[in-house]
Structures are given as C-alpha cells and as structure tokens.
Amino acid sequence: MATAPLEAQFVTFSLGDETFAVPVEVVREILDYAEAFKIPNGPDYLLGLRDVRGQGVPTIDLRLKLGMSKTVPTSHTRVLVLDVPMESRVLTLGLVADRVFEVTPFRRDQIEAAPDIGVRWRSDYIAGVVRREGGFVVIVDLARLLSREDASLLQSAA
C-alpha cells in the first residue's frame, strides 16, 4: 500500500498583505498580467477571457471572490493559469494574484485545519493553514471556493 508523501509542493502568492497557496500540480503556468476580454453580464469577480496558447481561459479576480477590494494591477501582478479538478471535469481558469512568490514545500504535519472563530463565516475553501515567520499561509481549495454555479458559468464563458 502506498503511503502519502510527507510533504507537498505549493505555489505561494499574495493578495494584499495576505499570503495564499495552491498545490503546484494544479498550476499550468504563470503569466504577466494583461487585461482580459470583457464578458457582459458576468459576476463582478469574472474579469473576462484571456488567450492562453489558443484557448480562451476565464480569468477571475480572487480578491473580489474573497470579499476583498478589486485588484489594482502593478508590475508585480501575475495570472496563475490553473487546471482545477471539479466533480466531473477539469476547469481551466486564470487567477489574478498581486504577486507570486515561490514554489515551496510544506510538510503534512505543518498544515493545520482552518481555525474555528466561533461565528459563521465561509471557510470551507481553506484546505489548511501553515504558520510561517511573520504570519500564515492559507492553502486554497479552489474546487470548494467555486460553487457549481461559478464553475458552470466559468466553463460556459470559455
């Protein structure tokens, strides 16, 4: 029987002053920021479509999806092109990040569950939290962050 590896690789990125991470295996590539082709009547977090090697890829502003302020692009702004495993398919999408830092390993025993703060808040998209000097890294479960309606909308936008 195969055992789970003791560590996993993650791509870390920032949204404002907060650091987030996604598993490296879902990251297809990291691109410089460019304006997306706008799609009328989409949700506010859907910036539009981006041409990625001949494929129309829906691009989202994760800051808006998480209830933060809209991304103001800078020279450090990047788009992570992700292949997110959903229930019955893989959803390719672009995720705008203020800055991408590095690929880093986290040991399984470093990853803590999302904290219980005693009130109802949407934390189901948090796959785990890792303590680092100066703060925390929130590991995002993209499949949980995107509802079925979100996924269908983004798939049809492409």
PDB file of C-alpha atoms in Angstrom:
ATOM      1  CA  MET A   1       0.000   0.000   0.000  1.00  0.00           C
ATOM      2  CA  ALA A   2       1.386   3.429  -0.953  1.00  0.00           C
ATOM      3  CA  THR A   3       1.805   5.964   1.808  1.00  0.00           C
ATOM      4  CA  ALA A   4       1.062   9.663   1.451  1.00  0.00           C
ATOM      5  CA  PRO A   5       4.164  11.783   0.908  1.00  0.00           C
ATOM      6  CA  LEU A   6       5.402  13.643   3.971  1.00  0.00           C
ATOM      7  CA  GLU A   7       5.401  16.955   2.121  1.00  0.00           C
ATOM      8  CA  ALA A   8       3.712  18.606  -0.837  1.00  0.00           C
ATOM      9  CA  GLN A   9       4.763  21.460  -3.128  1.00  0.00           C
ATOM     10  CA  PHE A  10       2.743  24.692  -3.252  1.00  0.00           C
ATOM     11  CA  VAL A  11       2.875  27.923  -5.246  1.00  0.00           C
ATOM     12  CA  THR A  12       2.615  30.870  -2.860  1.00  0.00           C
ATOM     13  CA  PHE A  13       1.151  34.220  -3.851  1.00  0.00           C
ATOM     14  CA  SER A  14      -0.210  37.356  -2.236  1.00  0.00           C
ATOM     15  CA  LEU A  15      -3.492  39.195  -2.239  1.00  0.00           C
ATOM     16  CA  GLY A  16      -2.822  42.446  -0.424  1.00  0.00           C
ATOM     17  CA  ASP A  17      -0.855  41.682   2.723  1.00  0.00           C
ATOM     18  CA  GLU A  18      -2.091  38.095   2.939  1.00  0.00           C
ATOM     19  CA  THR A  19      -0.264  35.025   1.593  1.00  0.00           C
ATOM     20  CA  PHE A  20      -2.094  32.162  -0.065  1.00  0.00           C
ATOM     21  CA  ALA A  21      -1.026  28.911  -1.707  1.00  0.00           C
ATOM     22  CA  VAL A  22      -2.312  26.387  -4.226  1.00  0.00           C
ATOM     23  CA  PRO A  23      -0.894  22.914  -4.937  1.00  0.00           C
ATOM     24  CA  VAL A  24       1.791  23.076  -7.616  1.00  0.00           C
ATOM     25  CA  GLU A  25       0.143  20.244  -9.565  1.00  0.00           C
ATOM     26  CA  VAL A  26      -2.855  22.460 -10.474  1.00  0.00           C
ATOM     27  CA  VAL A  27      -0.669  25.315 -11.794  1.00  0.00           C
ATOM     28  CA  ARG A  28      -0.213  25.092 -15.561  1.00  0.00           C
ATOM     29  CA  GLU A  29       1.754  28.329 -15.949  1.00  0.00           C
ATOM     30  CA  ILE A  30       2.246  31.824 -14.553  1.00  0.00           C
ATOM     31  CA  LEU A  31       1.787  34.797 -16.892  1.00  0.00           C
ATOM     32  CA  ASP A  32       2.340  38.520 -16.708  1.00  0.00           C
ATOM     33  CA  TYR A  33      -0.897  40.403 -16.153  1.00  0.00           C
ATOM     34  CA  ALA A  34      -2.819  41.610 -19.200  1.00  0.00           C
ATOM     35  CA  GLU A  35      -6.354  42.955 -19.441  1.00  0.00           C
ATOM     36  CA  ALA A  36      -8.903  40.235 -20.158  1.00  0.00           C
ATOM     37  CA  PHE A  37     -11.557  40.402 -22.887  1.00  0.00           C
ATOM     38  CA  LYS A  38     -14.668  41.536 -21.007  1.00  0.00           C
ATOM     39  CA  ILE A  39     -17.734  39.296 -20.880  1.00  0.00           C
ATOM     40  CA  PRO A  40     -21.048  41.135 -20.473  1.00  0.00           C
ATOM     41  CA  ASN A  41     -23.331  40.274 -17.545  1.00  0.00           C
ATOM     42  CA  GLY A  42     -20.756  38.157 -15.725  1.00  0.00           C
ATOM     43  CA  PRO A  43     -20.263  38.274 -11.954  1.00  0.00           C
ATOM     44  CA  ASP A  44     -18.003  41.063 -10.704  1.00  0.00           C
ATOM     45  CA  TYR A  45     -15.097  38.694  -9.969  1.00  0.00           C
ATOM     46  CA  LEU A  46     -15.040  37.425 -13.595  1.00  0.00           C
ATOM     47  CA  LEU A  47     -12.625  39.748 -15.370  1.00  0.00           C
ATOM     48  CA  GLY A  48     -13.170  38.101 -18.752  1.00  0.00           C
ATOM     49  CA  LEU A  49     -11.317  35.786 -21.122  1.00  0.00           C
ATOM     50  CA  ARG A  50      -7.586  35.573 -21.669  1.00  0.00           C
ATOM     51  CA  ASP A  51      -5.989  33.874 -24.683  1.00  0.00           C
ATOM     52  CA  VAL A  52      -3.623  31.225 -23.358  1.00  0.00           C
ATOM     53  CA  ARG A  53      -1.926  29.324 -26.174  1.00  0.00           C
ATOM     54  CA  GLY A  54      -5.033  29.462 -28.359  1.00  0.00           C
ATOM     55  CA  GLN A  55      -7.508  28.635 -25.579  1.00  0.00           C
ATOM     56  CA  GLY A  56      -9.981  31.154 -24.141  1.00  0.00           C
ATOM     57  CA  VAL A  57      -9.403  30.972 -20.390  1.00  0.00           C
ATOM     58  CA  PRO A  58     -11.846  32.670 -17.979  1.00  0.00           C
ATOM     59  CA  THR A  59      -9.899  34.897 -15.608  1.00  0.00           C
ATOM     60  CA  ILE A  60     -11.068  35.800 -12.125  1.00  0.00           C
ATOM     61  CA  ASP A  61     -10.084  38.408  -9.573  1.00  0.00           C
ATOM     62  CA  LEU A  62      -9.675  36.229  -6.489  1.00  0.00           C
ATOM     63  CA  ARG A  63      -9.631  39.314  -4.291  1.00  0.00           C
ATOM     64  CA  LEU A  64     -13.256  40.055  -5.280  1.00  0.00           C
ATOM     65  CA  LYS A  65     -14.285  36.413  -4.890  1.00  0.00           C
ATOM     66  CA  LEU A  66     -12.944  36.506  -1.314  1.00  0.00           C
ATOM     67  CA  GLY A  67     -14.697  39.783  -0.466  1.00  0.00           C
ATOM     68  CA  MET A  68     -11.578  41.938  -0.710  1.00  0.00           C
ATOM     69  CA  SER A  69     -11.110  45.094  -2.777  1.00  0.00           C
ATOM     70  CA  LYS A  70     -10.613  44.870  -6.547  1.00  0.00           C
ATOM     71  CA  THR A  71      -7.090  44.161  -7.796  1.00  0.00           C
ATOM     72  CA  VAL A  72      -5.185  47.226  -8.935  1.00  0.00           C
ATOM     73  CA  PRO A  73      -2.619  45.835 -11.403  1.00  0.00           C
ATOM     74  CA  THR A  74       1.060  46.653 -10.852  1.00  0.00           C
ATOM     75  CA  SER A  75       4.268  45.429 -12.458  1.00  0.00           C
ATOM     76  CA  HIS A  76       4.184  42.510  -9.978  1.00  0.00           C
ATOM     77  CA  THR A  77       0.627  41.368 -10.797  1.00  0.00           C
ATOM     78  CA  ARG A  78       0.504  37.880 -12.310  1.00  0.00           C
ATOM     79  CA  VAL A  79      -2.078  35.437 -13.631  1.00  0.00           C
ATOM     80  CA  LEU A  80      -1.813  31.846 -12.475  1.00  0.00           C
ATOM     81  CA  VAL A  81      -3.305  29.549 -15.110  1.00  0.00           C
ATOM     82  CA  LEU A  82      -4.800  26.641 -13.201  1.00  0.00           C
ATOM     83  CA  ASP A  83      -6.361  23.295 -14.059  1.00  0.00           C
ATOM     84  CA  VAL A  84      -8.826  22.853 -11.202  1.00  0.00           C
ATOM     85  CA  PRO A  85     -10.254  19.339 -10.754  1.00  0.00           C
ATOM     86  CA  MET A  86     -14.012  19.643 -10.278  1.00  0.00           C
ATOM     87  CA  GLU A  87     -16.567  16.872  -9.727  1.00  0.00           C
ATOM     88  CA  SER A  88     -16.810  15.637 -13.316  1.00  0.00           C
ATOM     89  CA  ARG A  89     -14.267  17.707 -15.241  1.00  0.00           C
ATOM     90  CA  VAL A  90     -11.191  19.892 -15.070  1.00  0.00           C
ATOM     91  CA  LEU A  91     -11.829  23.637 -15.138  1.00  0.00           C
ATOM     92  CA  THR A  92      -9.059  25.770 -16.614  1.00  0.00           C
ATOM     93  CA  LEU A  93      -9.043  29.300 -15.267  1.00  0.00           C
ATOM     94  CA  GLY A  94      -6.788  32.266 -14.733  1.00  0.00           C
ATOM     95  CA  LEU A  95      -6.438  33.601 -11.211  1.00  0.00           C
ATOM     96  CA  VAL A  96      -5.091  37.124 -10.712  1.00  0.00           C
ATOM     97  CA  ALA A  97      -2.561  37.480  -7.887  1.00  0.00           C
ATOM     98  CA  ASP A  98      -0.922  40.654  -6.650  1.00  0.00           C
ATOM     99  CA  ARG A  99       2.424  38.877  -6.586  1.00  0.00           C
ATOM    100  CA  VAL A 100       3.677  35.292  -6.985  1.00  0.00           C
ATOM    101  CA  PHE A 101       6.442  34.357  -4.571  1.00  0.00           C
ATOM    102  CA  GLU A 102       7.771  30.831  -4.957  1.00  0.00           C
ATOM    103  CA  VAL A 103       7.218  27.115  -5.113  1.00  0.00           C
ATOM    104  CA  THR A 104       7.733  25.844  -1.597  1.00  0.00           C
ATOM    105  CA  PRO A 105       7.281  22.527   0.205  1.00  0.00           C
ATOM    106  CA  PHE A 106       5.045  22.212   3.240  1.00  0.00           C
ATOM    107  CA  ARG A 107       5.283  19.157   5.430  1.00  0.00           C
ATOM    108  CA  ARG A 108       1.928  17.494   6.055  1.00  0.00           C
ATOM    109  CA  ASP A 109       2.402  17.963   9.817  1.00  0.00           C
ATOM    110  CA  GLN A 110       2.797  21.759   9.290  1.00  0.00           C
ATOM    111  CA  ILE A 111      -0.653  22.108   7.737  1.00  0.00           C
ATOM    112  CA  GLU A 112      -3.323  22.979  10.299  1.00  0.00           C
ATOM    113  CA  ALA A 113      -7.086  22.954   9.808  1.00  0.00           C
ATOM    114  CA  ALA A 114      -8.923  26.243   9.235  1.00  0.00           C
ATOM    115  CA  PRO A 115      -9.396  27.897  12.612  1.00  0.00           C
ATOM    116  CA  ASP A 116     -12.779  27.896  14.326  1.00  0.00           C
ATOM    117  CA  ILE A 117     -13.506  31.504  15.293  1.00  0.00           C
ATOM    118  CA  GLY A 118     -16.880  30.799  16.846  1.00  0.00           C
ATOM    119  CA  VAL A 119     -19.018  32.570  14.252  1.00  0.00           C
ATOM    120  CA  ARG A 120     -20.408  31.542  10.893  1.00  0.00           C
ATOM    121  CA  TRP A 121     -18.113  32.528   8.044  1.00  0.00           C
ATOM    122  CA  ARG A 122     -17.284  30.898   4.777  1.00  0.00           C
ATOM    123  CA  SER A 123     -14.077  28.986   5.439  1.00  0.00           C
ATOM    124  CA  ASP A 124     -14.807  25.784   3.518  1.00  0.00           C
ATOM    125  CA  TYR A 125     -12.432  26.928   0.756  1.00  0.00           C
ATOM    126  CA  ILE A 126      -9.500  26.809   3.205  1.00  0.00           C
ATOM    127  CA  ALA A 127      -7.729  23.475   2.788  1.00  0.00           C
ATOM    128  CA  GLY A 128      -5.309  24.353   5.568  1.00  0.00           C
ATOM    129  CA  VAL A 129      -3.147  26.986   7.207  1.00  0.00           C
ATOM    130  CA  VAL A 130       0.638  26.947   7.573  1.00  0.00           C
ATOM    131  CA  ARG A 131       2.475  29.073  10.127  1.00  0.00           C
ATOM    132  CA  ARG A 132       5.500  30.946   8.793  1.00  0.00           C
ATOM    133  CA  GLU A 133       7.660  33.648  10.276  1.00  0.00           C
ATOM    134  CA  GLY A 134       5.656  36.846  10.086  1.00  0.00           C
ATOM    135  CA  GLY A 135       2.247  35.236   9.643  1.00  0.00           C
ATOM    136  CA  PHE A 136       0.276  32.484   7.993  1.00  0.00           C
ATOM    137  CA  VAL A 137      -0.159  30.964   4.547  1.00  0.00           C
ATOM    138  CA  VAL A 138      -3.730  29.990   3.647  1.00  0.00           C
ATOM    139  CA  ILE A 139      -3.950  26.971   1.342  1.00  0.00           C
ATOM    140  CA  VAL A 140      -6.903  27.475  -1.008  1.00  0.00           C
ATOM    141  CA  ASP A 141      -9.109  24.580  -2.154  1.00  0.00           C
ATOM    142  CA  LEU A 142     -10.251  26.037  -5.462  1.00  0.00           C
ATOM    143  CA  ALA A 143     -12.867  23.362  -6.119  1.00  0.00           C
ATOM    144  CA  ARG A 144     -14.605  24.306  -2.855  1.00  0.00           C
ATOM    145  CA  LEU A 145     -14.196  28.035  -3.440  1.00  0.00           C
ATOM    146  CA  LEU A 146     -16.040  27.845  -6.743  1.00  0.00           C
ATOM    147  CA  SER A 147     -19.655  26.809  -6.390  1.00  0.00           C
ATOM    148  CA  ARG A 148     -21.298  24.630  -9.026  1.00  0.00           C
ATOM    149  CA  GLU A 149     -22.899  27.767 -10.437  1.00  0.00           C
ATOM    150  CA  ASP A 150     -19.497  29.501 -10.593  1.00  0.00           C
ATOM    151  CA  ALA A 151     -17.919  26.523 -12.309  1.00  0.00           C
ATOM    152  CA  SER A 152     -20.735  26.260 -14.869  1.00  0.00           C
ATOM    153  CA  LEU A 153     -20.571  29.975 -15.570  1.00  0.00           C
ATOM    154  CA  LEU A 154     -16.800  29.945 -15.999  1.00  0.00           C
ATOM    155  CA  GLN A 155     -16.905  26.830 -18.178  1.00  0.00           C
ATOM    156  CA  SER A 156     -19.537  28.387 -20.453  1.00  0.00           C
ATOM    157  CA  ALA A 157     -17.551  31.655 -20.617  1.00  0.00           C
ATOM    158  CA  ALA A 158     -14.627  29.750 -22.113  1.00  0.00           C
TER     159      ALA A 158
END
